């Protein structure tokens, strides 16, 4: 009987000690929530945001490579270059500025590892995206018809799909001046890049 009594007390002490360890362990864990918006109200893209200077960008991505690429490759009207930020060989995003200005005016996400808007990311299927935004129409880009996009105006970003006339994601009424969206043709298509615009 004494043996059972001592065993019970030992078990209670062990249980209490285990709970204390778990509590102290969980309280020492860092807050894993990512910052969604920068102080200026722009979406945070990893550690970057619209309105940050190019020098600030280089300061927070000390080990990254910065590769110049033409802005027109990203659906932006112009002849200048922007910068692709590459970290350990992975292309994270493209940033561009207005001529003569040192602050970022737009960001295009290239990496599927960067999440925005509660898990929207490059590589997400159109079907999954439209479950979140069922009434958002697709459109063929006016400046660059190599891709179609869906605009989420409230957060100022668009999900872009690289397509051609034969591989369109949507069906459009080309009898209208703007090529009005009719329906989704390829729900399995995946987002190729995500463009963030200035608020």
mmCIF file of C-alpha atoms in Angstrom:
data_model
loop_
_atom_site.group_PDB
_atom_site.id
_atom_site.type_symbol
_atom_site.label_atom_id
_atom_site.label_comp_id
_atom_site.label_asym_id
_atom_site.label_seq_id
_atom_site.Cartn_x
_atom_site.Cartn_y
_atom_site.Cartn_z
ATOM 1 C CA UNK A 1 0.000 0.000 0.000
ATOM 2 C CA UNK A 2 2.863 2.372 0.888
ATOM 3 C CA UNK A 3 4.416 1.604 -2.477
ATOM 4 C CA UNK A 4 1.223 2.638 -4.293
ATOM 5 C CA UNK A 5 1.008 5.843 -2.198
ATOM 6 C CA UNK A 6 4.593 6.872 -3.051
ATOM 7 C CA UNK A 7 4.044 6.027 -6.726
ATOM 8 C CA UNK A 8 0.950 8.263 -6.835
ATOM 9 C CA UNK A 9 2.806 11.205 -5.252
ATOM 10 C CA UNK A 10 5.760 10.766 -7.627
ATOM 11 C CA UNK A 11 3.405 10.716 -10.618
ATOM 12 C CA UNK A 12 1.632 13.925 -9.441
ATOM 13 C CA UNK A 13 4.946 15.736 -8.933
ATOM 14 C CA UNK A 14 6.191 14.621 -12.355
ATOM 15 C CA UNK A 15 2.934 15.793 -14.022
ATOM 16 C CA UNK A 16 3.092 19.231 -12.372
ATOM 17 C CA UNK A 17 6.724 19.642 -13.384
ATOM 18 C CA UNK A 18 5.926 18.650 -16.980
ATOM 19 C CA UNK A 19 3.112 21.233 -17.195
ATOM 20 C CA UNK A 20 5.438 23.977 -15.891
ATOM 21 C CA UNK A 21 8.075 23.040 -18.487
ATOM 22 C CA UNK A 22 5.477 23.168 -21.285
ATOM 23 C CA UNK A 23 4.184 26.559 -20.114
ATOM 24 C CA UNK A 24 7.656 28.090 -19.901
ATOM 25 C CA UNK A 25 8.568 26.582 -23.295
ATOM 26 C CA UNK A 26 5.460 27.981 -25.027
ATOM 27 C CA UNK A 27 5.885 31.414 -23.425
ATOM 28 C CA UNK A 28 9.476 31.610 -24.697
ATOM 29 C CA UNK A 29 8.427 30.876 -28.302
ATOM 30 C CA UNK A 30 8.632 33.951 -30.569
ATOM 31 C CA UNK A 31 5.459 35.329 -32.110
ATOM 32 C CA UNK A 32 5.268 33.542 -35.453
ATOM 33 C CA UNK A 33 2.691 35.895 -36.992
ATOM 34 C CA UNK A 34 4.224 37.775 -39.904
ATOM 35 C CA UNK A 35 3.704 41.510 -40.192
ATOM 36 C CA UNK A 36 1.084 41.945 -42.928
ATOM 37 C CA UNK A 37 1.243 45.688 -43.520
ATOM 38 C CA UNK A 38 4.086 48.184 -43.403
ATOM 39 C CA UNK A 39 3.609 51.431 -41.462
ATOM 40 C CA UNK A 40 2.550 53.187 -44.662
ATOM 41 C CA UNK A 41 -0.394 50.782 -45.164
ATOM 42 C CA UNK A 42 1.282 48.793 -47.941
ATOM 43 C CA UNK A 43 1.367 44.996 -47.988
ATOM 44 C CA UNK A 44 4.613 43.556 -46.640
ATOM 45 C CA UNK A 45 6.307 41.283 -49.170
ATOM 46 C CA UNK A 46 8.661 39.243 -47.015
ATOM 47 C CA UNK A 47 10.739 42.172 -45.642
ATOM 48 C CA UNK A 48 9.979 44.631 -48.466
ATOM 49 C CA UNK A 49 7.161 47.091 -49.117
ATOM 50 C CA UNK A 50 6.186 49.822 -51.548
ATOM 51 C CA UNK A 51 7.610 53.164 -50.446
ATOM 52 C CA UNK A 52 10.832 51.704 -49.036
ATOM 53 C CA UNK A 53 14.039 53.074 -50.556
ATOM 54 C CA UNK A 54 16.347 50.884 -52.615
ATOM 55 C CA UNK A 55 19.029 51.426 -49.976
ATOM 56 C CA UNK A 56 16.670 50.178 -47.241
ATOM 57 C CA UNK A 57 15.938 47.132 -49.420
ATOM 58 C CA UNK A 58 19.649 46.396 -49.759
ATOM 59 C CA UNK A 59 20.123 46.886 -46.010
ATOM 60 C CA UNK A 60 17.506 44.255 -45.094
ATOM 61 C CA UNK A 61 18.667 41.805 -47.788
ATOM 62 C CA UNK A 62 22.390 41.987 -47.048
ATOM 63 C CA UNK A 63 23.209 38.542 -48.489
ATOM 64 C CA UNK A 64 20.949 38.807 -51.551
ATOM 65 C CA UNK A 65 21.947 39.451 -55.134
ATOM 66 C CA UNK A 66 20.291 42.321 -57.037
ATOM 67 C CA UNK A 67 19.836 41.606 -60.744
ATOM 68 C CA UNK A 68 18.735 44.299 -63.206
ATOM 69 C CA UNK A 69 15.890 43.363 -65.562
ATOM 70 C CA UNK A 70 13.719 45.488 -67.878
ATOM 71 C CA UNK A 71 10.426 46.681 -66.392
ATOM 72 C CA UNK A 72 8.502 45.786 -69.565
ATOM 73 C CA UNK A 73 9.127 42.093 -68.773
ATOM 74 C CA UNK A 74 6.812 42.624 -65.790
ATOM 75 C CA UNK A 75 3.964 44.349 -67.610
ATOM 76 C CA UNK A 76 5.159 47.854 -66.749
ATOM 77 C CA UNK A 77 5.178 50.495 -69.455
ATOM 78 C CA UNK A 78 8.714 51.864 -69.746
ATOM 79 C CA UNK A 79 12.253 51.357 -70.982
ATOM 80 C CA UNK A 80 14.046 51.418 -67.618
ATOM 81 C CA UNK A 81 15.248 48.523 -65.481
ATOM 82 C CA UNK A 82 14.036 47.231 -62.148
ATOM 83 C CA UNK A 83 15.714 44.824 -59.748
ATOM 84 C CA UNK A 84 15.141 41.138 -59.055
ATOM 85 C CA UNK A 85 16.067 40.201 -55.484
ATOM 86 C CA UNK A 86 17.669 36.743 -55.394
ATOM 87 C CA UNK A 87 18.475 34.959 -52.153
ATOM 88 C CA UNK A 88 20.583 31.786 -52.261
ATOM 89 C CA UNK A 89 19.708 31.301 -55.927
ATOM 90 C CA UNK A 90 15.960 31.773 -55.441
ATOM 91 C CA UNK A 91 14.246 34.657 -57.226
ATOM 92 C CA UNK A 92 12.105 36.265 -54.516
ATOM 93 C CA UNK A 93 10.583 39.324 -56.180
ATOM 94 C CA UNK A 94 11.071 42.147 -58.674
ATOM 95 C CA UNK A 95 10.947 45.829 -57.625
ATOM 96 C CA UNK A 96 10.756 48.954 -59.734
ATOM 97 C CA UNK A 97 10.897 52.701 -59.195
ATOM 98 C CA UNK A 98 9.730 55.731 -61.125
ATOM 99 C CA UNK A 99 12.457 57.493 -63.149
ATOM 100 C CA UNK A 100 14.639 59.632 -60.898
ATOM 101 C CA UNK A 101 13.012 58.372 -57.679
ATOM 102 C CA UNK A 102 14.729 56.048 -55.201
ATOM 103 C CA UNK A 103 11.621 54.541 -53.590
ATOM 104 C CA UNK A 104 9.918 51.305 -54.651
ATOM 105 C CA UNK A 105 6.759 51.952 -56.667
ATOM 106 C CA UNK A 106 5.748 48.338 -57.352
ATOM 107 C CA UNK A 107 6.683 44.781 -56.395
ATOM 108 C CA UNK A 108 6.122 41.553 -58.318
ATOM 109 C CA UNK A 109 6.339 38.347 -56.285
ATOM 110 C CA UNK A 110 8.164 35.505 -58.054
ATOM 111 C CA UNK A 111 8.709 32.951 -55.266
ATOM 112 C CA UNK A 112 6.031 30.482 -54.110
ATOM 113 C CA UNK A 113 7.513 30.798 -50.601
ATOM 114 C CA UNK A 114 6.177 34.349 -50.139
ATOM 115 C CA UNK A 115 2.611 34.338 -48.809
ATOM 116 C CA UNK A 116 0.213 37.282 -48.822
ATOM 117 C CA UNK A 117 -3.495 37.755 -48.094
ATOM 118 C CA UNK A 118 -3.722 34.668 -45.846
ATOM 119 C CA UNK A 119 -1.896 32.110 -47.967
ATOM 120 C CA UNK A 120 -2.211 33.498 -51.522
ATOM 121 C CA UNK A 121 1.024 32.602 -53.322
ATOM 122 C CA UNK A 122 2.690 31.915 -56.659
ATOM 123 C CA UNK A 123 1.745 28.358 -57.666
ATOM 124 C CA UNK A 124 -1.757 28.548 -56.144
ATOM 125 C CA UNK A 125 -4.436 27.208 -58.500
ATOM 126 C CA UNK A 126 -7.002 29.522 -60.056
ATOM 127 C CA UNK A 127 -9.719 27.296 -58.595
ATOM 128 C CA UNK A 128 -8.417 27.807 -55.028
ATOM 129 C CA UNK A 129 -7.972 31.531 -55.621
ATOM 130 C CA UNK A 130 -11.524 31.893 -56.947
ATOM 131 C CA UNK A 131 -12.929 30.087 -53.917
ATOM 132 C CA UNK A 132 -11.752 33.165 -52.005
ATOM 133 C CA UNK A 133 -12.725 35.701 -54.669
ATOM 134 C CA UNK A 134 -15.550 34.078 -56.669
ATOM 135 C CA UNK A 135 -16.821 37.272 -58.300
ATOM 136 C CA UNK A 136 -13.510 38.683 -59.474
ATOM 137 C CA UNK A 137 -13.258 38.676 -63.283
ATOM 138 C CA UNK A 138 -10.163 37.699 -65.222
ATOM 139 C CA UNK A 139 -8.803 40.086 -67.818
ATOM 140 C CA UNK A 140 -6.159 40.021 -70.520
ATOM 141 C CA UNK A 141 -3.562 42.676 -69.758
ATOM 142 C CA UNK A 142 -3.881 45.725 -71.996
ATOM 143 C CA UNK A 143 -0.132 46.471 -72.150
ATOM 144 C CA UNK A 144 1.098 42.888 -72.326
ATOM 145 C CA UNK A 145 -1.312 40.270 -73.706
ATOM 146 C CA UNK A 146 1.069 37.474 -72.635
ATOM 147 C CA UNK A 147 -0.761 37.237 -69.357
ATOM 148 C CA UNK A 148 -4.178 37.360 -67.753
ATOM 149 C CA UNK A 149 -4.824 38.690 -64.294
ATOM 150 C CA UNK A 150 -7.335 39.004 -61.466
ATOM 151 C CA UNK A 151 -7.240 42.232 -59.453
ATOM 152 C CA UNK A 152 -7.926 42.263 -55.708
ATOM 153 C CA UNK A 153 -8.459 46.001 -55.491
ATOM 154 C CA UNK A 154 -8.983 46.167 -51.712
ATOM 155 C CA UNK A 155 -5.391 44.992 -51.137
ATOM 156 C CA UNK A 156 -3.973 46.431 -54.381
ATOM 157 C CA UNK A 157 -2.548 43.299 -55.928
ATOM 158 C CA UNK A 158 -3.209 41.142 -58.959
ATOM 159 C CA UNK A 159 -2.657 37.434 -59.531
ATOM 160 C CA UNK A 160 -1.102 36.915 -62.966
ATOM 161 C CA UNK A 161 -1.175 33.906 -65.321
ATOM 162 C CA UNK A 162 1.195 33.606 -68.304
ATOM 163 C CA UNK A 163 -0.854 32.510 -71.329
ATOM 164 C CA UNK A 164 -1.177 32.759 -75.089
ATOM 165 C CA UNK A 165 -4.259 32.928 -77.320
ATOM 166 C CA UNK A 166 -4.329 29.110 -77.379
ATOM 167 C CA UNK A 167 -3.747 28.601 -73.631
ATOM 168 C CA UNK A 168 -6.014 31.239 -72.110
ATOM 169 C CA UNK A 169 -7.242 30.678 -68.556
ATOM 170 C CA UNK A 170 -10.529 32.470 -69.224
ATOM 171 C CA UNK A 171 -13.051 32.764 -72.036
ATOM 172 C CA UNK A 172 -13.646 36.323 -73.266
ATOM 173 C CA UNK A 173 -16.218 38.054 -75.445
ATOM 174 C CA UNK A 174 -14.013 39.696 -78.068
ATOM 175 C CA UNK A 175 -17.004 41.457 -79.610
ATOM 176 C CA UNK A 176 -16.787 43.970 -76.757
ATOM 177 C CA UNK A 177 -14.058 46.656 -76.786
ATOM 178 C CA UNK A 178 -12.481 45.438 -73.533
ATOM 179 C CA UNK A 179 -12.766 41.690 -74.266
ATOM 180 C CA UNK A 180 -15.239 41.088 -71.446
ATOM 181 C CA UNK A 181 -14.618 38.023 -69.252
ATOM 182 C CA UNK A 182 -17.245 35.281 -69.699
ATOM 183 C CA UNK A 183 -16.067 32.247 -67.691
ATOM 184 C CA UNK A 184 -13.083 30.232 -66.443
ATOM 185 C CA UNK A 185 -11.711 27.787 -68.979
ATOM 186 C CA UNK A 186 -8.735 26.279 -67.088
ATOM 187 C CA UNK A 187 -9.365 26.227 -63.309
ATOM 188 C CA UNK A 188 -6.233 24.099 -62.778
ATOM 189 C CA UNK A 189 -3.961 26.923 -64.064
ATOM 190 C CA UNK A 190 -1.601 28.221 -61.388
ATOM 191 C CA UNK A 191 -0.560 31.766 -60.506
ATOM 192 C CA UNK A 192 2.758 32.657 -62.181
ATOM 193 C CA UNK A 193 3.413 35.894 -60.331
ATOM 194 C CA UNK A 194 1.667 38.408 -58.076
ATOM 195 C CA UNK A 195 1.984 42.148 -58.725
ATOM 196 C CA UNK A 196 1.590 44.614 -55.840
ATOM 197 C CA UNK A 197 0.495 48.163 -56.650
ATOM 198 C CA UNK A 198 0.769 51.452 -54.817
ATOM 199 C CA UNK A 199 -2.215 52.328 -52.617
#
